[in-house]
């Protein structure tokens, strides 16, 4: 380690099977360059002599199987080399999954369906990314199923999605998200509406299974399911539900022995439950840090990344031209429910929202649902189970004129008129 690398950076020489971990300070940028040897960032290979830029708050590990030297420039909060990483165990997990894919190919069966679970901040998303990148580097086409509604790697927060992975994640910007399948959940914790959460998990499982029937590569590639860090009570039940909906073959439990034992006890015996250690490099993120990264994800949706800028549109939408719904009526005591109705029904009910000032800053999903007839009692069918085609943010509401101003990725008019409100707000500072 020492100064003197090209461009005024600090040079780090890494032995084989070690990693350089660094965090970027708030408001700063850090440039990384691979000088010699081979290295990867969460499974994606680095190109030699290319400058990679990481923005504020990034927490990165540059791992090398063979040894390498890299240069870092810019302000890092920490930067150190660690020899103690679980990468060999993660590689073994990948090798076992690849064997399952080979066998699936031979026997005309389906490839492995893997669920990655564990409490918050154990590196679940990172392990998913690693396994997906290794699989795609071998020519596989695995599917990422993103059930983490707080920190989605695919779409904006408050959504559940699936994405066919065709290339390793971009070192700086993550997955290339062309044509993901996205469902509206509406909040950043599954507990807000666990019934809806489980229903959407089943929807995704169904669509994935259909795709596997039509597409042999997708079937052999299997899927890697990223889950939420809520592993107790209904959160745990949601994991069991997911395992059964997707008919998973493998569960990778990160870091928590109790969860491992519970799942071993409760899942069918043919499901392989494996306990893996978490990496010492995974950084605990504060509430603020999580909020910031959620905000950043929404900003990226509208404004793009460093390499590609998007130019969103602002326009007025008349209240009379759209129908806005919230999913789930507030729960009321059982004794007050109409005869024959259960609490479950209220959680999956579409409740019409009358636009008012309090709609300002809310993110709304634009539903792909058919805009047909309304059913009995004004309840529209199919909206819950329909994917979304995009998102808008309400930037202003004029109740006098009966219009709202929205920020939209595409120019007017809106492609569809059924809008679903999220608990999530985004304040557009541009
Ligand atoms: P959550 O439950 O909140 O979704 P998680 O368990 O999925 O969290 P990750 O998002 O994978 O955890 O990791 C948390 C943070 O730690 C991320 O910013 C990631 O980039 C960073 N990180 C993961 N592994 C390492 C490592 N080996 N060295 C440095 N940073 C790492």
Short mmCIF file of C-alpha atoms and ligand atoms in Angstrom, two decimals:
data_model
loop_
_atom_site.label_atom_id
_atom_site.label_comp_id
_atom_site.label_asym_id
_atom_site.label_seq_id
_atom_site.Cartn_x
_atom_site.Cartn_y
_atom_site.Cartn_z
CA UNK A 1 0.00 0.00 0.00
CA UNK A 2 1.28 3.48 -0.69
CA UNK A 3 1.00 6.62 -2.75
CA UNK A 4 2.57 6.92 -6.14
CA UNK A 5 0.00 5.29 -8.40
CA UNK A 6 -0.88 7.03 -11.64
CA UNK A 7 -3.09 10.12 -11.34
CA UNK A 8 -2.17 10.88 -7.73
CA UNK A 9 -4.11 7.95 -6.32
CA UNK A 10 -3.07 5.59 -3.56
CA UNK A 11 -1.85 2.24 -4.79
CA UNK A 12 -2.99 -0.97 -3.10
CA UNK A 13 -1.34 -4.31 -3.84
CA UNK A 14 -3.68 -7.19 -3.11
CA UNK A 15 -2.63 -10.80 -2.64
CA UNK A 16 -4.82 -13.53 -4.04
CA UNK A 17 -8.15 -14.12 -2.30
CA UNK A 18 -8.14 -10.79 -0.50
CA UNK A 19 -10.30 -7.71 -0.90
CA UNK A 20 -9.96 -3.96 -0.67
CA UNK A 21 -12.93 -2.45 1.14
CA UNK A 22 -13.75 1.22 1.02
CA UNK A 23 -16.54 3.65 1.75
CA UNK A 24 -17.03 6.97 0.03
CA UNK A 25 -17.55 10.04 2.24
CA UNK A 26 -20.78 12.01 2.00
CA UNK A 27 -20.62 14.56 -0.80
CA UNK A 28 -17.49 12.98 -2.28
CA UNK A 29 -16.51 10.77 -5.19
CA UNK A 30 -13.86 8.09 -5.41
CA UNK A 31 -12.11 6.83 -8.54
CA UNK A 32 -10.88 3.27 -8.79
CA UNK A 33 -8.52 1.87 -11.38
CA UNK A 34 -7.22 -1.65 -11.87
CA UNK A 35 -3.50 -1.40 -12.63
CA UNK A 36 -2.38 -5.03 -12.83
CA UNK A 37 -3.89 -8.48 -12.39
CA UNK A 38 -7.58 -9.41 -12.24
CA UNK A 39 -10.24 -8.16 -9.84
CA UNK A 40 -13.99 -7.95 -9.48
CA UNK A 41 -16.60 -5.89 -7.64
CA UNK A 42 -19.42 -8.08 -6.32
CA UNK A 43 -18.92 -10.58 -9.13
CA UNK A 44 -18.47 -8.11 -12.02
CA UNK A 45 -15.00 -8.04 -13.53
CA UNK A 46 -13.00 -4.80 -13.66
CA UNK A 47 -11.39 -3.70 -16.90
CA UNK A 48 -7.73 -2.75 -16.79
CA UNK A 49 -6.92 0.98 -16.94
CA UNK A 50 -10.51 2.12 -16.84
CA UNK A 51 -11.53 4.70 -14.24
CA UNK A 52 -14.56 3.65 -12.21
CA UNK A 53 -16.31 6.35 -10.20
CA UNK A 54 -18.28 5.69 -7.02
CA UNK A 55 -20.60 8.29 -5.53
CA UNK A 56 -21.19 9.39 -1.93
CA UNK A 57 -22.09 6.65 0.52
CA UNK A 58 -20.93 3.77 -1.74
CA UNK A 59 -19.60 0.78 0.16
CA UNK A 60 -17.43 -1.31 -2.12
CA UNK A 61 -15.24 -4.41 -2.02
CA UNK A 62 -12.69 -5.09 -4.77
CA UNK A 63 -11.94 -8.80 -4.57
CA UNK A 64 -9.21 -10.68 -6.37
CA UNK A 65 -8.90 -14.42 -6.88
CA UNK A 66 -5.42 -14.17 -8.44
CA UNK A 67 -3.87 -10.99 -6.96
CA UNK A 68 -3.88 -7.47 -8.36
CA UNK A 69 -2.96 -3.86 -7.78
CA UNK A 70 -5.42 -1.00 -7.89
CA UNK A 71 -5.33 2.72 -7.38
CA UNK A 72 -7.89 4.73 -5.40
CA UNK A 73 -8.24 8.50 -5.56
CA UNK A 74 -10.71 10.78 -3.80
CA UNK A 75 -11.93 10.93 -0.22
CA UNK A 76 -12.68 7.59 1.36
CA UNK A 77 -14.09 7.21 4.85
CA UNK A 78 -12.20 3.95 5.26
CA UNK A 79 -10.04 1.91 2.92
CA UNK A 80 -8.38 -1.31 4.03
CA UNK A 81 -7.40 -4.72 2.74
CA UNK A 82 -9.01 -7.75 4.34
CA UNK A 83 -7.75 -11.31 4.07
CA UNK A 84 -10.74 -12.67 5.90
CA UNK A 85 -13.60 -13.01 3.43
CA UNK A 86 -16.28 -15.69 2.92
CA UNK A 87 -15.83 -15.48 -0.88
CA UNK A 88 -14.60 -19.08 -1.15
CA UNK A 89 -17.80 -20.30 0.52
CA UNK A 90 -19.90 -18.11 -1.79
CA UNK A 91 -17.99 -19.50 -4.78
CA UNK A 92 -18.72 -23.03 -3.53
CA UNK A 93 -22.41 -22.16 -3.33
CA UNK A 94 -22.25 -20.90 -6.93
CA UNK A 95 -20.45 -24.08 -8.05
CA UNK A 96 -23.14 -26.24 -6.44
CA UNK A 97 -25.88 -24.21 -8.19
CA UNK A 98 -24.04 -24.52 -11.51
CA UNK A 99 -23.94 -28.29 -11.07
CA UNK A 100 -27.68 -28.25 -10.52
CA UNK A 101 -28.11 -26.26 -13.75
CA UNK A 102 -25.98 -28.79 -15.66
CA UNK A 103 -28.02 -31.63 -14.29
CA UNK A 104 -31.24 -29.78 -15.17
CA UNK A 105 -29.96 -29.37 -18.72
CA UNK A 106 -29.13 -33.08 -18.97
CA UNK A 107 -32.37 -34.37 -17.47
CA UNK A 108 -34.68 -31.81 -19.03
CA UNK A 109 -35.60 -30.52 -15.59
CA UNK A 110 -35.72 -27.00 -14.17
CA UNK A 111 -32.68 -25.24 -12.71
CA UNK A 112 -32.22 -24.20 -9.08
CA UNK A 113 -34.61 -21.76 -7.42
CA UNK A 114 -32.72 -20.12 -4.63
CA UNK A 115 -33.96 -17.91 -1.81
CA UNK A 116 -31.43 -15.74 0.03
CA UNK A 117 -32.53 -14.83 3.56
CA UNK A 118 -31.18 -13.22 6.70
CA UNK A 119 -31.63 -10.21 8.96
CA UNK A 120 -30.86 -6.70 7.72
CA UNK A 121 -27.30 -5.78 6.81
CA UNK A 122 -25.83 -9.21 6.30
CA UNK A 123 -25.15 -8.76 2.61
CA UNK A 124 -28.17 -10.54 1.09
CA UNK A 125 -28.37 -8.27 -1.96
CA UNK A 126 -24.62 -8.56 -2.43
CA UNK A 127 -24.70 -12.37 -2.36
CA UNK A 128 -27.59 -12.34 -4.87
CA UNK A 129 -25.62 -10.06 -7.16
CA UNK A 130 -22.54 -12.27 -6.87
CA UNK A 131 -24.41 -15.48 -7.66
CA UNK A 132 -26.22 -13.85 -10.59
CA UNK A 133 -23.02 -12.38 -12.03
CA UNK A 134 -21.14 -15.69 -11.76
CA UNK A 135 -24.03 -17.54 -13.41
CA UNK A 136 -24.37 -15.05 -16.27
CA UNK A 137 -20.60 -15.09 -16.82
CA UNK A 138 -21.00 -18.80 -17.58
CA UNK A 139 -23.67 -18.03 -20.16
CA UNK A 140 -26.69 -18.73 -17.93
CA UNK A 141 -29.81 -16.56 -17.89
CA UNK A 142 -30.94 -16.55 -14.25
CA UNK A 143 -33.80 -14.40 -13.00
CA UNK A 144 -33.48 -12.03 -10.09
CA UNK A 145 -36.62 -11.88 -7.99
CA UNK A 146 -36.50 -8.77 -5.82
CA UNK A 147 -38.82 -8.98 -2.80
CA UNK A 148 -36.98 -6.39 -0.70
CA UNK A 149 -39.52 -3.56 -0.73
CA UNK A 150 -37.22 -1.25 1.24
CA UNK A 151 -34.08 -1.43 -0.90
CA UNK A 152 -34.93 -2.75 -4.33
CA UNK A 153 -32.02 -3.33 -6.68
CA UNK A 154 -34.36 -3.32 -9.67
CA UNK A 155 -36.98 -0.59 -9.36
CA UNK A 156 -38.08 2.18 -7.03
CA UNK A 157 -38.76 1.31 -3.36
CA UNK A 158 -42.23 -0.01 -2.55
CA UNK A 159 -42.19 -2.44 -5.47
CA UNK A 160 -41.65 -6.18 -5.95
CA UNK A 161 -40.12 -7.28 -9.22
CA UNK A 162 -38.41 -9.82 -11.42
CA UNK A 163 -35.65 -9.25 -13.91
CA UNK A 164 -34.02 -11.63 -16.37
CA UNK A 165 -30.27 -11.17 -15.97
CA UNK A 166 -28.40 -11.12 -19.27
CA UNK A 167 -25.10 -9.56 -18.26
CA UNK A 168 -23.21 -9.00 -15.02
CA UNK A 169 -24.28 -5.93 -13.05
CA UNK A 170 -22.50 -2.74 -14.07
CA UNK A 171 -19.65 -2.08 -11.63
CA UNK A 172 -20.82 1.50 -11.00
CA UNK A 173 -24.55 1.42 -11.66
CA UNK A 174 -25.82 -2.06 -10.85
CA UNK A 175 -28.26 -4.03 -12.98
CA UNK A 176 -29.22 -2.91 -16.43
CA UNK A 177 -32.95 -2.75 -15.92
CA UNK A 178 -34.50 -3.27 -19.31
CA UNK A 179 -38.05 -4.55 -19.13
CA UNK A 180 -38.33 -5.70 -15.54
CA UNK A 181 -41.66 -7.02 -14.34
CA UNK A 182 -42.71 -4.72 -11.52
CA UNK A 183 -45.63 -4.85 -9.10
CA UNK A 184 -46.89 -2.10 -6.85
CA UNK A 185 -46.64 -2.81 -3.13
CA UNK A 186 -46.78 0.78 -1.94
CA UNK A 187 -44.68 0.87 1.20
CA UNK A 188 -41.17 0.05 2.42
CA UNK A 189 -42.16 -2.56 5.01
CA UNK A 190 -43.99 -5.80 4.20
CA UNK A 191 -45.77 -5.49 7.55
CA UNK A 192 -47.89 -2.59 6.26
CA UNK A 193 -49.88 -5.09 4.24
CA UNK A 194 -48.59 -8.63 4.60
CA UNK A 195 -51.55 -10.09 2.77
CA UNK A 196 -50.74 -8.02 -0.31
CA UNK A 197 -47.04 -8.84 0.05
CA UNK A 198 -47.76 -12.58 -0.02
CA UNK A 199 -50.20 -12.19 -2.88
CA UNK A 200 -47.67 -10.36 -5.02
CA UNK A 201 -45.02 -12.97 -4.16
CA UNK A 202 -47.44 -15.58 -5.55
CA UNK A 203 -48.07 -13.44 -8.67
CA UNK A 204 -44.34 -13.21 -9.37
CA UNK A 205 -43.92 -16.96 -8.81
CA UNK A 206 -46.71 -17.68 -11.24
CA UNK A 207 -45.31 -15.42 -13.96
CA UNK A 208 -41.83 -16.85 -13.46
CA UNK A 209 -43.12 -20.43 -13.74
CA UNK A 210 -44.99 -19.54 -16.93
CA UNK A 211 -41.86 -18.04 -18.40
CA UNK A 212 -39.89 -21.17 -17.48
CA UNK A 213 -42.37 -23.27 -19.39
CA UNK A 214 -41.90 -21.17 -22.51
CA UNK A 215 -38.21 -20.44 -22.23
CA UNK A 216 -35.77 -23.30 -21.63
CA UNK A 217 -32.82 -21.01 -20.83
CA UNK A 218 -34.82 -19.21 -18.15
CA UNK A 219 -35.91 -22.52 -16.71
CA UNK A 220 -32.36 -23.91 -16.53
CA UNK A 221 -30.99 -20.60 -15.22
CA UNK A 222 -33.41 -20.72 -12.30
CA UNK A 223 -33.88 -17.77 -10.01
CA UNK A 224 -32.23 -16.02 -7.10
CA UNK A 225 -34.73 -14.45 -4.74
CA UNK A 226 -33.66 -11.51 -2.58
CA UNK A 227 -35.83 -11.10 0.51
CA UNK A 228 -36.48 -8.56 3.27
CA UNK A 229 -34.53 -8.44 6.50
CA UNK A 230 -37.69 -8.93 8.55
CA UNK A 231 -37.33 -12.54 9.71
CA UNK A 232 -39.68 -12.77 12.69
CA UNK A 233 -43.43 -13.34 13.05
CA UNK A 234 -45.28 -12.52 9.82
CA UNK A 235 -41.94 -11.70 8.18
CA UNK A 236 -40.83 -15.29 8.79
CA UNK A 237 -44.18 -16.61 7.57
CA UNK A 238 -43.70 -14.56 4.39
CA UNK A 239 -40.38 -16.37 3.80
CA UNK A 240 -42.07 -19.76 4.23
CA UNK A 241 -44.82 -18.62 1.86
CA UNK A 242 -42.24 -17.50 -0.71
CA UNK A 243 -40.40 -20.84 -0.49
CA UNK A 244 -43.60 -22.68 -1.27
CA UNK A 245 -44.86 -20.26 -3.96
CA UNK A 246 -41.58 -20.49 -5.89
CA UNK A 247 -41.01 -24.13 -4.94
CA UNK A 248 -37.48 -23.24 -3.99
CA UNK A 249 -34.80 -25.93 -3.94
CA UNK A 250 -32.14 -24.07 -1.99
CA UNK A 251 -32.28 -21.52 0.83
CA UNK A 252 -29.10 -19.64 1.69
CA UNK A 253 -29.32 -18.29 5.22
CA UNK A 254 -26.87 -15.54 5.95
CA UNK A 255 -25.50 -15.19 9.42
CA UNK A 256 -28.41 -16.30 11.61
CA UNK A 257 -28.37 -19.79 13.10
CA UNK A 258 -31.81 -19.43 14.62
CA UNK A 259 -33.41 -18.62 11.28
CA UNK A 260 -31.48 -21.50 9.72
CA UNK A 261 -32.87 -23.97 12.29
CA UNK A 262 -36.40 -22.64 11.98
CA UNK A 263 -36.37 -22.98 8.19
CA UNK A 264 -34.83 -26.46 8.39
CA UNK A 265 -37.67 -27.42 10.69
CA UNK A 266 -40.50 -25.81 8.69
CA UNK A 267 -39.56 -26.36 5.04
CA UNK A 268 -40.01 -29.73 3.29
CA UNK A 269 -37.01 -32.04 3.68
CA UNK A 270 -36.01 -31.84 -0.01
CA UNK A 271 -35.25 -28.12 0.31
CA UNK A 272 -31.54 -27.66 0.97
CA UNK A 273 -31.09 -25.07 3.69
CA UNK A 274 -27.52 -23.82 3.93
CA UNK A 275 -26.04 -21.50 6.55
CA UNK A 276 -23.41 -19.07 5.26
CA UNK A 277 -21.40 -16.52 7.20
CA UNK A 278 -21.79 -12.84 6.46
CA UNK A 279 -18.84 -10.90 5.20
CA UNK A 280 -17.04 -8.71 7.74
CA UNK A 281 -17.12 -6.02 5.09
CA UNK A 282 -20.90 -5.56 5.07
CA UNK A 283 -21.59 -2.20 6.54
CA UNK A 284 -24.50 -1.50 8.84
CA UNK A 285 -26.59 1.26 7.39
CA UNK A 286 -28.33 3.83 9.53
CA UNK A 287 -31.98 4.80 9.05
CA UNK A 288 -30.88 8.02 7.38
CA UNK A 289 -28.54 6.19 5.08
CA UNK A 290 -31.36 3.82 4.04
CA UNK A 291 -33.71 6.75 3.44
CA UNK A 292 -31.07 8.48 1.33
CA UNK A 293 -30.47 5.42 -0.80
CA UNK A 294 -34.23 5.04 -1.36
CA UNK A 295 -34.44 8.68 -2.40
CA UNK A 296 -31.50 8.19 -4.73
CA UNK A 297 -33.22 5.24 -6.39
CA UNK A 298 -36.28 7.41 -7.16
CA UNK A 299 -34.09 10.28 -8.38
CA UNK A 300 -32.29 7.84 -10.70
CA UNK A 301 -35.63 6.68 -12.08
CA UNK A 302 -36.49 10.21 -13.18
CA UNK A 303 -33.10 11.80 -13.82
CA UNK A 304 -30.83 8.87 -14.76
CA UNK A 305 -27.29 8.09 -13.69
CA UNK A 306 -23.96 9.73 -14.13
CA UNK A 307 -23.49 8.17 -17.57
CA UNK A 308 -27.05 8.59 -18.88
CA UNK A 309 -29.21 11.59 -18.03
CA UNK A 310 -32.98 11.45 -18.35
CA UNK A 311 -35.14 14.53 -18.73
CA UNK A 312 -38.49 14.07 -17.01
CA UNK A 313 -41.59 16.02 -17.90
CA UNK A 314 -43.89 18.09 -15.73
CA UNK A 315 -47.56 18.48 -16.72
CA UNK A 316 -51.04 18.86 -15.33
CA UNK A 317 -53.44 15.96 -14.98
CA UNK A 318 -57.14 16.60 -14.44
CA UNK A 319 -58.66 14.71 -11.50
CA UNK A 320 -61.47 13.61 -13.78
CA UNK A 321 -59.00 11.90 -16.15
CA UNK A 322 -57.54 9.48 -13.60
CA UNK A 323 -58.65 7.11 -10.90
CA UNK A 324 -56.44 7.00 -7.85
CA UNK A 325 -56.55 4.08 -5.43
CA UNK A 326 -54.86 2.98 -2.27
CA UNK A 327 -54.62 -0.75 -1.68
CA UNK A 328 -55.99 -1.83 1.69
CA UNK A 329 -58.66 -0.20 3.82
CA UNK A 330 -57.63 0.75 7.35
CA UNK A 331 -58.22 -2.23 9.62
CA UNK A 332 -61.32 -2.01 11.79
CA UNK A 333 -62.32 -4.24 14.71
CA UNK A 334 -63.63 -7.65 13.58
CA UNK A 335 -66.96 -6.93 15.24
CA UNK A 336 -67.50 -3.92 12.98
CA UNK A 337 -66.87 -5.77 9.70
CA UNK A 338 -69.86 -6.35 7.46
CA UNK A 339 -71.26 -9.86 7.67
CA UNK A 340 -69.19 -12.41 5.72
CA UNK A 341 -66.18 -10.13 5.35
CA UNK A 342 -62.78 -10.84 6.93
CA UNK A 343 -59.83 -8.57 7.73
CA UNK A 344 -58.06 -10.21 4.79
CA UNK A 345 -60.60 -8.74 2.41
CA UNK A 346 -59.95 -5.25 3.69
CA UNK A 347 -56.19 -5.63 3.10
CA UNK A 348 -56.72 -6.40 -0.57
CA UNK A 349 -59.44 -3.85 -1.18
CA UNK A 350 -58.97 -1.03 -3.64
CA UNK A 351 -59.95 2.15 -1.88
CA UNK A 352 -60.62 5.17 -4.13
CA UNK A 353 -58.63 8.25 -3.08
CA UNK A 354 -60.04 11.72 -3.50
CA UNK A 355 -57.14 13.94 -4.56
CA UNK A 356 -56.28 16.59 -2.00
CA UNK A 357 -53.27 18.65 -0.92
CA UNK A 358 -51.92 15.71 1.07
CA UNK A 359 -51.26 13.89 -2.19
CA UNK A 360 -48.36 16.26 -2.86
CA UNK A 361 -44.93 14.54 -3.10
CA UNK A 362 -46.42 11.04 -3.12
CA UNK A 363 -45.11 8.53 -5.61
CA UNK A 364 -47.89 6.96 -7.69
CA UNK A 365 -47.60 3.77 -9.73
CA UNK A 366 -49.25 3.77 -13.14
CA UNK A 367 -51.03 0.43 -13.35
CA UNK A 368 -51.08 -1.63 -16.55
CA UNK A 369 -54.50 -2.98 -15.59
CA UNK A 370 -57.13 -3.06 -18.32
CA UNK A 371 -59.24 0.01 -18.03
CA UNK A 372 -62.50 -1.84 -18.44
CA UNK A 373 -65.71 -1.83 -16.52
CA UNK A 374 -65.82 -1.36 -12.81
CA UNK A 375 -67.10 -4.31 -10.82
CA UNK A 376 -69.73 -4.31 -8.13
CA UNK A 377 -69.26 -1.64 -5.50
CA UNK A 378 -66.82 0.27 -7.68
CA UNK A 379 -64.07 -2.30 -7.02
CA UNK A 380 -61.96 -2.73 -10.09
CA UNK A 381 -60.73 -6.20 -10.80
CA UNK A 382 -57.25 -7.20 -11.83
CA UNK A 383 -55.53 -4.04 -10.62
CA UNK A 384 -53.77 -5.74 -7.72
CA UNK A 385 -52.39 -8.51 -9.91
CA UNK A 386 -51.42 -6.21 -12.78
CA UNK A 387 -47.85 -5.03 -13.17
CA UNK A 388 -47.08 -1.34 -13.34
CA UNK A 389 -45.80 0.47 -16.42
CA UNK A 390 -44.12 3.36 -14.62
CA UNK A 391 -44.19 5.90 -11.82
CA UNK A 392 -45.05 9.56 -11.40
CA UNK A 393 -44.66 11.97 -8.51
CA UNK A 394 -47.31 14.52 -7.60
CA UNK A 395 -45.56 17.87 -7.29
CA UNK A 396 -48.59 20.08 -6.77
CA UNK A 397 -52.33 19.78 -6.22
CA UNK A 398 -54.81 22.51 -7.12
CA UNK A 399 -58.15 21.53 -5.61
CA UNK A 400 -59.85 24.67 -7.01
CA UNK A 401 -58.91 23.89 -10.58
CA UNK A 402 -59.22 20.13 -9.93
CA UNK A 403 -55.79 19.38 -11.38
CA UNK A 404 -52.52 18.03 -10.11
CA UNK A 405 -49.07 18.62 -11.52
CA UNK A 406 -46.96 15.52 -11.93
CA UNK A 407 -43.36 14.64 -12.68
CA UNK A 408 -43.31 11.90 -15.30
CA UNK A 409 -40.55 10.10 -17.23
CA UNK A 410 -42.58 10.43 -20.44
CA UNK A 411 -44.46 13.41 -21.93
CA UNK A 412 -48.22 13.71 -21.57
CA UNK A 413 -50.63 11.99 -21.79
CA UNK A 414 -50.30 9.30 -19.13
CA UNK A 415 -50.26 5.86 -20.79
CA UNK A 416 -52.93 4.58 -18.38
CA UNK A 417 -55.38 6.16 -15.99
CA UNK A 418 -55.37 3.85 -12.99
CA UNK A 419 -52.94 5.18 -10.41
CA UNK A 420 -51.92 3.51 -7.15
CA UNK A 421 -50.70 5.63 -4.29
CA UNK A 422 -47.54 4.76 -2.34
CA UNK A 423 -46.76 5.69 1.26
CA UNK A 424 -43.45 6.84 -0.17
CA UNK A 425 -42.78 10.51 -0.89
CA UNK A 426 -40.18 12.12 -3.10
CA UNK A 427 -39.33 15.78 -2.97
CA UNK A 428 -38.10 16.90 -6.34
CA UNK A 429 -35.35 19.41 -5.69
CA UNK A 430 -34.39 19.99 -9.33
P1 LIG B 1 -30.82 -5.07 3.53
O1 LIG B 1 -31.41 -6.12 4.40
O2 LIG B 1 -30.89 -3.72 4.13
O3 LIG B 1 -31.34 -5.11 2.12
P2 LIG B 1 -28.50 -6.60 2.82
O4 LIG B 1 -28.43 -7.70 3.81
O5 LIG B 1 -29.10 -6.93 1.50
O6 LIG B 1 -29.23 -5.36 3.44
P3 LIG B 1 -26.37 -5.51 1.29
O7 LIG B 1 -27.21 -4.47 0.67
O8 LIG B 1 -25.94 -6.65 0.43
O9 LIG B 1 -27.04 -6.04 2.63
O10 LIG B 1 -25.03 -4.88 1.90
C1 LIG B 1 -25.03 -3.72 2.71
C2 LIG B 1 -23.94 -2.75 2.28
O11 LIG B 1 -22.66 -3.33 2.49
C3 LIG B 1 -24.01 -2.40 0.80
O12 LIG B 1 -23.82 -1.01 0.68
C4 LIG B 1 -22.87 -3.18 0.16
O13 LIG B 1 -22.34 -2.49 -0.95
C5 LIG B 1 -21.87 -3.25 1.29
N1 LIG B 1 -21.01 -4.45 1.24
C6 LIG B 1 -21.40 -5.73 1.06
N2 LIG B 1 -20.35 -6.56 1.10
C7 LIG B 1 -19.25 -5.78 1.31
C8 LIG B 1 -17.85 -6.05 1.46
N3 LIG B 1 -17.38 -7.28 1.41
N4 LIG B 1 -17.04 -4.99 1.67
C9 LIG B 1 -17.53 -3.74 1.73
N5 LIG B 1 -18.82 -3.43 1.62
C10 LIG B 1 -19.68 -4.43 1.40
#
